[in-house]
Short mmCIF file of C-alpha atoms and ligand atoms in Angstrom, two decimals:
data_model
loop_
_atom_site.label_atom_id
_atom_site.label_comp_id
_atom_site.label_asym_id
_atom_site.label_seq_id
_atom_site.Cartn_x
_atom_site.Cartn_y
_atom_site.Cartn_z
CA MET A 1 -32.81 35.68 6.69
CA ALA A 2 -30.26 36.56 3.96
CA VAL A 3 -28.39 33.36 4.75
CA PHE A 4 -31.63 31.39 4.69
CA SER A 5 -32.71 32.83 1.29
CA HIS A 6 -29.22 32.04 -0.11
CA VAL A 7 -29.44 28.41 1.05
CA LEU A 8 -33.01 28.19 -0.39
CA LYS A 9 -31.77 29.63 -3.74
CA ARG A 10 -28.84 27.16 -3.77
CA ALA A 11 -31.06 24.24 -3.02
CA THR A 12 -33.44 25.26 -5.82
CA VAL A 13 -30.49 25.46 -8.29
CA LEU A 14 -29.23 22.04 -7.21
CA ARG A 15 -32.75 20.56 -7.37
CA HIS A 16 -32.95 21.71 -10.98
CA ARG A 17 -29.50 20.46 -11.81
CA ILE A 18 -29.88 17.01 -10.18
CA PRO A 19 -33.16 15.29 -11.06
CA HIS A 20 -34.85 13.31 -8.27
CA ARG A 21 -33.41 9.82 -8.18
CA LYS A 22 -35.51 6.85 -9.08
CA MET A 23 -34.43 3.20 -8.78
CA SER A 24 -32.71 2.19 -12.02
CA ASN A 25 -32.62 -1.58 -11.81
CA ILE A 26 -36.31 -1.96 -12.64
CA PRO A 27 -37.34 -2.92 -16.20
CA GLU A 28 -38.29 -0.04 -18.50
CA ASN A 29 -41.82 -1.28 -19.13
CA THR A 30 -43.15 -1.40 -15.63
CA VAL A 31 -46.70 -2.57 -14.98
CA TYR A 32 -47.34 -0.11 -12.12
CA GLY A 33 -46.38 3.47 -11.73
CA GLY A 34 -42.88 3.96 -10.39
CA PRO A 35 -39.70 4.67 -12.26
CA LYS A 36 -40.48 6.54 -15.37
CA PRO A 37 -38.93 5.48 -18.72
CA GLN A 38 -35.50 6.89 -19.11
CA THR A 39 -34.84 10.18 -20.74
CA PRO A 40 -31.32 11.47 -21.38
CA ASP A 41 -31.33 13.49 -18.14
CA GLN A 42 -32.61 10.78 -15.89
CA ARG A 43 -31.07 7.79 -14.25
CA ILE A 44 -28.89 5.33 -16.04
CA THR A 45 -30.39 1.87 -16.16
CA LEU A 46 -29.06 -1.53 -17.17
CA ALA A 47 -31.04 -1.10 -20.43
CA HIS A 48 -29.18 2.16 -21.07
CA LEU A 49 -25.84 0.40 -20.50
CA LYS A 50 -26.86 -2.35 -22.84
CA GLN A 51 -27.71 0.21 -25.52
CA LYS A 52 -24.36 1.93 -25.07
CA HIS A 53 -22.53 -1.32 -25.27
CA LYS A 54 -24.41 -2.38 -28.46
CA LYS A 55 -23.51 0.90 -30.12
CA GLY A 56 -19.88 0.56 -28.99
CA ASP A 57 -20.10 3.73 -26.87
CA PRO A 58 -17.59 3.64 -24.06
CA ILE A 59 -19.01 3.30 -20.52
CA THR A 60 -17.56 5.46 -17.76
CA MET A 61 -17.38 4.41 -14.16
CA VAL A 62 -15.69 6.19 -11.27
CA THR A 63 -15.66 5.35 -7.49
CA SER A 64 -17.37 7.54 -4.96
CA TYR A 65 -17.71 7.24 -1.20
CA ASP A 66 -19.46 10.39 0.01
CA TYR A 67 -22.01 13.07 -0.95
CA PRO A 68 -19.65 15.68 -2.46
CA SER A 69 -17.88 13.20 -4.75
CA ALA A 70 -21.26 11.71 -5.80
CA VAL A 71 -22.55 15.13 -6.78
CA GLN A 72 -19.37 15.69 -8.77
CA LEU A 73 -19.79 12.39 -10.66
CA ASP A 74 -23.42 13.26 -11.32
CA ILE A 75 -22.64 16.70 -12.69
CA ALA A 76 -19.86 15.28 -14.87
CA GLY A 77 -22.29 12.75 -16.38
CA ILE A 78 -20.35 9.62 -15.33
CA ASP A 79 -22.49 6.52 -16.19
CA ILE A 80 -21.74 4.32 -13.15
CA CYS A 81 -20.90 5.35 -9.63
CA LEU A 82 -19.11 2.54 -7.77
CA VAL A 83 -19.11 2.62 -4.00
CA GLY A 84 -15.93 0.51 -3.94
CA ASP A 85 -14.39 -1.23 -0.99
CA SER A 86 -11.32 0.79 -1.99
CA ALA A 87 -12.88 3.12 0.59
CA ALA A 88 -10.97 0.96 3.10
CA MET A 89 -7.73 2.34 1.64
CA VAL A 90 -8.41 5.80 0.22
CA VAL A 91 -10.94 6.97 2.86
CA HIS A 92 -10.10 4.93 5.95
CA GLY A 93 -6.33 4.67 5.50
CA HIS A 94 -5.98 0.88 5.67
CA ASP A 95 -3.31 -0.84 3.57
CA THR A 96 -5.77 -3.29 2.01
CA THR A 97 -9.50 -3.46 1.32
CA LEU A 98 -10.03 -6.29 3.78
CA PRO A 99 -10.96 -4.41 6.97
CA ILE A 100 -13.97 -2.47 5.76
CA THR A 101 -17.27 -3.85 7.12
CA LEU A 102 -20.72 -4.01 5.50
CA ASP A 103 -22.06 -1.44 8.01
CA GLU A 104 -19.29 0.99 7.08
CA MET A 105 -19.97 0.39 3.34
CA LEU A 106 -23.62 1.11 3.93
CA VAL A 107 -22.82 4.53 5.40
CA HIS A 108 -20.83 5.32 2.27
CA CYS A 109 -23.57 3.98 0.00
CA ARG A 110 -26.27 6.08 1.62
CA ALA A 111 -24.21 9.24 1.33
CA VAL A 112 -23.49 8.52 -2.37
CA ALA A 113 -27.15 7.70 -3.07
CA ARG A 114 -28.11 11.17 -1.69
CA GLY A 115 -25.59 12.87 -4.03
CA ALA A 116 -25.74 10.89 -7.32
CA LYS A 117 -29.19 11.05 -8.87
CA ARG A 118 -28.33 10.04 -12.43
CA PRO A 119 -25.55 7.41 -12.50
CA LEU A 120 -26.24 3.72 -11.93
CA LEU A 121 -25.18 3.01 -8.37
CA VAL A 122 -23.16 -0.10 -7.71
CA GLY A 123 -22.13 -1.07 -4.18
CA ASP A 124 -19.24 -3.48 -3.48
CA LEU A 125 -19.83 -6.45 -1.23
CA PRO A 126 -16.93 -6.17 1.20
CA PHE A 127 -14.65 -9.06 2.16
CA GLY A 128 -16.31 -11.49 4.61
CA THR A 129 -19.85 -10.76 3.66
CA TYR A 130 -20.50 -13.23 0.84
CA GLU A 131 -18.03 -16.07 0.93
CA SER A 132 -19.61 -18.35 3.58
CA SER A 133 -22.83 -19.34 1.77
CA THR A 134 -25.22 -18.20 -0.97
CA GLN A 135 -27.59 -17.26 1.84
CA GLN A 136 -25.03 -14.91 3.34
CA ALA A 137 -24.23 -13.49 -0.15
CA VAL A 138 -27.93 -12.79 -0.88
CA ASN A 139 -28.55 -11.27 2.55
CA SER A 140 -25.58 -8.90 2.14
CA ALA A 141 -26.60 -7.93 -1.39
CA VAL A 142 -30.13 -7.21 -0.14
CA ARG A 143 -28.78 -4.90 2.55
CA ILE A 144 -26.69 -2.98 -0.07
CA LEU A 145 -29.90 -2.22 -1.99
CA LYS A 146 -32.36 -1.86 0.84
CA GLU A 147 -30.25 0.02 3.38
CA GLY A 148 -27.64 1.51 1.03
CA GLY A 149 -29.94 2.73 -1.74
CA MET A 150 -27.77 1.11 -4.41
CA ASP A 151 -29.10 -0.20 -7.77
CA ALA A 152 -26.68 -3.19 -8.02
CA ILE A 153 -23.88 -4.98 -6.28
CA LYS A 154 -20.38 -5.91 -7.28
CA LEU A 155 -18.55 -8.99 -6.05
CA GLU A 156 -15.00 -10.19 -6.62
CA GLY A 157 -13.80 -13.54 -7.99
CA ALA A 158 -15.28 -16.34 -10.02
CA SER A 159 -14.53 -19.53 -8.13
CA PRO A 160 -17.49 -21.99 -8.41
CA SER A 161 -18.89 -20.82 -5.06
CA ARG A 162 -18.68 -17.08 -6.15
CA VAL A 163 -20.40 -17.89 -9.45
CA THR A 164 -23.14 -19.70 -7.48
CA ALA A 165 -23.47 -16.65 -5.18
CA ALA A 166 -23.61 -14.31 -8.17
CA LYS A 167 -26.37 -16.45 -9.71
CA ALA A 168 -28.33 -16.57 -6.46
CA ILE A 169 -28.15 -12.83 -6.03
CA VAL A 170 -29.33 -12.27 -9.63
CA GLU A 171 -32.19 -14.73 -8.92
CA ALA A 172 -33.09 -12.68 -5.87
CA GLY A 173 -33.68 -9.80 -8.29
CA ILE A 174 -30.37 -7.89 -7.74
CA ALA A 175 -28.20 -6.85 -10.61
CA VAL A 176 -24.59 -8.10 -10.23
CA MET A 177 -21.35 -6.76 -11.59
CA GLY A 178 -18.46 -9.26 -11.59
CA HIS A 179 -14.79 -8.53 -11.05
CA VAL A 180 -11.89 -10.70 -12.21
CA GLY A 181 -8.17 -10.40 -12.89
CA LEU A 182 -6.58 -8.79 -9.81
CA THR A 183 -9.21 -9.15 -7.06
CA PRO A 184 -7.79 -7.16 -4.13
CA GLN A 185 -9.84 -9.03 -1.56
CA ALA A 186 -7.89 -12.18 -2.49
CA ILE A 187 -4.53 -10.54 -1.53
CA SER A 188 -3.90 -13.37 0.94
CA VAL A 189 -3.82 -16.03 -1.78
CA LEU A 190 -2.43 -13.78 -4.54
CA GLY A 191 0.51 -12.81 -2.33
CA GLY A 192 0.06 -9.07 -2.99
CA PHE A 193 -1.58 -6.72 -5.43
CA ARG A 194 -0.23 -8.53 -8.47
CA PRO A 195 -1.37 -8.23 -12.14
CA GLN A 196 -3.03 -11.37 -13.51
CA GLY A 197 -3.21 -12.93 -16.98
CA ARG A 198 0.48 -12.64 -17.63
CA ASN A 199 1.00 -16.22 -18.81
CA SER A 200 -1.19 -18.22 -21.15
CA SER A 201 -2.91 -20.31 -18.43
CA SER A 202 -3.57 -17.24 -16.29
CA ALA A 203 -4.81 -15.34 -19.37
CA VAL A 204 -7.17 -18.14 -20.26
CA LYS A 205 -8.41 -18.15 -16.64
CA VAL A 206 -9.31 -14.42 -16.91
CA VAL A 207 -11.42 -15.11 -20.01
CA GLU A 208 -13.03 -18.29 -18.59
CA THR A 209 -13.90 -16.61 -15.25
CA ALA A 210 -15.41 -13.63 -17.01
CA LEU A 211 -17.52 -16.05 -19.10
CA ALA A 212 -18.60 -17.87 -15.96
CA LEU A 213 -19.80 -14.65 -14.41
CA GLN A 214 -21.71 -13.76 -17.61
CA GLU A 215 -23.32 -17.19 -17.45
CA ALA A 216 -24.34 -16.49 -13.84
CA GLY A 217 -26.22 -13.45 -15.06
CA CYS A 218 -23.85 -10.59 -14.31
CA PHE A 219 -24.57 -7.41 -16.29
CA ALA A 220 -20.93 -6.35 -16.62
CA VAL A 221 -17.49 -7.52 -15.48
CA VAL A 222 -14.63 -5.49 -14.13
CA LEU A 223 -11.22 -6.57 -15.47
CA GLU A 224 -8.52 -5.37 -13.12
CA CYS A 225 -4.79 -5.34 -13.89
CA VAL A 226 -4.53 -7.65 -16.81
CA PRO A 227 -2.55 -7.09 -20.08
CA ALA A 228 -4.48 -5.28 -22.75
CA PRO A 229 -4.57 -8.29 -25.20
CA VAL A 230 -6.15 -10.39 -22.45
CA ALA A 231 -8.81 -7.76 -21.87
CA ALA A 232 -9.38 -7.53 -25.59
CA ALA A 233 -10.01 -11.28 -25.75
CA ALA A 234 -12.48 -11.19 -22.84
CA THR A 235 -14.24 -8.11 -24.32
CA SER A 236 -14.61 -9.75 -27.71
CA VAL A 237 -15.88 -13.00 -26.37
CA LEU A 238 -18.37 -11.60 -23.83
CA LYS A 239 -21.88 -10.33 -24.62
CA ILE A 240 -21.87 -8.09 -21.55
CA PRO A 241 -19.59 -5.01 -21.13
CA THR A 242 -16.16 -5.25 -19.61
CA ILE A 243 -15.05 -2.34 -17.46
CA GLY A 244 -11.27 -2.08 -17.35
CA ILE A 245 -8.95 -0.73 -14.63
CA GLY A 246 -5.29 -1.24 -15.51
CA ALA A 247 -6.49 -3.46 -18.38
CA GLY A 248 -5.68 -1.28 -21.38
CA PRO A 249 -7.90 0.41 -23.92
CA PHE A 250 -9.84 -2.54 -25.44
CA CYS A 251 -12.62 -2.77 -22.80
CA SER A 252 -16.23 -1.64 -23.15
CA GLY A 253 -15.62 0.98 -20.41
CA GLN A 254 -13.09 2.26 -17.88
CA VAL A 255 -13.11 2.73 -14.16
CA LEU A 256 -10.74 4.68 -11.90
CA VAL A 257 -10.64 5.37 -8.23
CA TYR A 258 -11.81 8.95 -7.50
CA HIS A 259 -8.89 9.83 -5.13
CA ASP A 260 -6.29 8.32 -7.50
CA LEU A 261 -7.50 10.14 -10.66
CA LEU A 262 -7.73 13.47 -8.88
CA GLY A 263 -4.24 13.13 -7.28
CA MET A 264 -5.81 13.62 -3.88
CA LEU A 265 -3.18 11.52 -2.14
CA GLN A 266 -0.05 13.53 -1.67
CA HIS A 267 1.01 11.92 1.63
CA PRO A 268 3.95 9.57 0.88
CA HIS A 269 2.01 6.61 2.30
CA HIS A 270 -0.85 7.24 -0.08
CA ALA A 271 1.41 8.07 -3.04
CA LYS A 272 2.78 4.56 -2.49
CA VAL A 273 -0.60 2.95 -3.11
CA THR A 274 -1.60 5.05 -6.21
CA PRO A 275 -1.38 2.45 -8.92
CA LYS A 276 0.96 2.81 -11.90
CA PHE A 277 -1.87 2.56 -14.41
CA CYS A 278 -3.77 5.45 -12.90
CA LYS A 279 -3.59 8.68 -14.82
CA GLN A 280 -3.82 11.68 -12.50
CA TYR A 281 -6.12 14.22 -14.16
CA ALA A 282 -5.44 16.75 -11.46
CA ARG A 283 -3.30 17.25 -8.37
CA VAL A 284 -6.02 18.10 -6.02
CA GLY A 285 -3.84 17.14 -3.04
CA ASP A 286 -1.40 19.94 -3.88
CA VAL A 287 -4.22 22.45 -4.15
CA ILE A 288 -5.61 21.35 -0.76
CA ASN A 289 -2.11 21.49 0.82
CA LYS A 290 -1.47 25.00 -0.52
CA ALA A 291 -4.87 26.25 0.81
CA LEU A 292 -4.27 24.78 4.25
CA LEU A 293 -0.82 26.26 4.50
CA GLU A 294 -2.18 29.67 3.48
CA LEU A 295 -4.99 29.47 6.02
CA LYS A 296 -2.54 28.43 8.77
CA ASP A 297 -0.26 31.32 7.85
CA GLU A 298 -3.04 33.88 7.79
CA VAL A 299 -4.46 32.74 11.15
CA ILE A 300 -1.02 32.85 12.73
CA LYS A 301 -0.40 36.33 11.31
CA GLY A 302 -3.86 37.54 12.27
CA THR A 303 -4.86 38.53 8.73
CA PHE A 304 -7.78 36.05 8.65
CA PRO A 305 -10.54 36.80 9.27
CA GLY A 306 -10.33 40.37 8.07
CA PRO A 307 -13.36 42.70 7.65
CA ALA A 308 -14.45 40.92 4.44
CA HIS A 309 -14.96 37.70 6.41
CA SER A 310 -16.47 39.26 9.55
CA PRO A 311 -19.91 40.01 8.13
CA TYR A 312 -22.08 40.21 11.24
CA LYS A 313 -22.43 43.87 12.29
CA ILE A 314 -23.71 45.45 15.47
CA SER A 315 -24.81 49.12 15.40
CA ALA A 316 -23.08 51.85 17.46
CA ALA A 317 -26.23 52.25 19.55
CA GLU A 318 -26.25 48.48 20.39
CA VAL A 319 -22.57 48.51 21.20
CA GLY A 320 -23.21 51.42 23.61
CA GLY A 321 -25.96 49.41 25.37
CA PHE A 322 -23.75 46.30 25.39
CA LEU A 323 -20.90 48.22 26.95
CA ASP A 324 -23.23 49.55 29.69
CA GLU A 325 -24.53 46.07 30.47
CA LEU A 326 -21.04 44.64 30.70
CA LYS A 327 -19.95 47.39 33.07
CA GLN A 328 -23.00 46.83 35.22
CA MET A 329 -22.20 43.17 35.37
CA GLY A 330 -18.71 44.12 36.58
CA LEU A 331 -17.06 42.85 33.36
CA GLU A 332 -14.73 45.77 32.81
CA THR A 333 -12.13 43.67 30.91
CA ALA A 334 -14.86 42.43 28.50
CA ALA A 335 -16.04 46.02 28.02
CA SER A 336 -12.46 47.11 27.15
CA ALA A 337 -12.20 44.26 24.71
CA VAL A 338 -15.39 45.41 23.02
CA ALA A 339 -14.13 48.99 22.68
CA GLU A 340 -10.77 47.81 21.38
CA ALA A 341 -12.38 45.51 18.80
CA VAL A 342 -14.71 48.25 17.54
CA GLU A 343 -11.77 50.59 17.13
CA LYS A 344 -9.73 47.98 15.18
CA MET A 345 -12.69 47.06 12.93
CA GLU A 346 -13.23 50.74 12.13
CA LYS A 347 -9.56 51.18 11.09
CA HIS A 348 -9.86 48.47 8.46
O1 KIV B 401 -13.16 -1.01 -4.87
C1 KIV B 401 -12.93 -0.50 -5.98
O2 KIV B 401 -12.63 0.70 -6.05
C2 KIV B 401 -12.97 -1.37 -7.12
C3 KIV B 401 -12.46 -0.76 -8.40
C4 KIV B 401 -10.97 -0.73 -8.39
C5 KIV B 401 -12.99 -1.47 -9.57
O3 KIV B 401 -13.28 -2.50 -7.06
#
């Protein structure tokens, strides 16, 4: 009962802290009941992002793949929560983003949607789910909203077929975030995770492709791994916000990968993939490692769990009855174990 009331109390606290989520990609002036107009404590909408951008207020975006990280982003007041296909690398341990499937992404999306009530939720279309046809792209985007509980999708690249796909998805009523510069899903043709826009023709391409995505109706564009002056050019020419990652300070907003910014990846393999541009705001991996070593040590030494972490008591009278029952059942060894345990617990 005590446990139950604690859980109930905690749930009430969380309910108050995290307002109930409402879809955010619906216009503010709705004809029917449904999402309420935004107040500072409610969901972030495209209109809210537009306002921020107009005022020159920086937009914050962080990736999230599960319920706990989503709650953290929500509590921290991050504007956009991106369920990135980077999950393939930082959660599933792959070397690239290519292997993750739409079904796997949907599991991440649903967990995040349960945890983040305020940020705008954007789900990545994974590799292989939007390149074949506009029909395929629209169908995948619909699943991200319908089954994943996201507000918008993100897709990579701005080749003519991608721009057509982006346009078709917007026309289907789904908000689209573009992504140019380094597009990790194109690793095969890029020949590795290489920065883009480092010569004039490549720099022009970054600006042109961002403009093409704006033309297609995207509400924002991620600029990944391009020199700061190139990002500055794109940001000044676009009417929609640019969200930079490894693109310097002149973007309308910034995005980082959750695991990278928290320094969660202390394993040498993971350290290898933490990008150079990522500032580590913490070394959570070290904290986790220290805690696990301490737990291991205490279990081996027998100091955990001590009396403080053995909360479930049994009265002396009940122990007596229990001992009698065990003896009647012929379980003498178990009865001795009970007596020994009681004696040890009393000593502490
Ligand atoms: O998948 C991802 O995390 C991303 C960000 C790096 C923008 O696309």
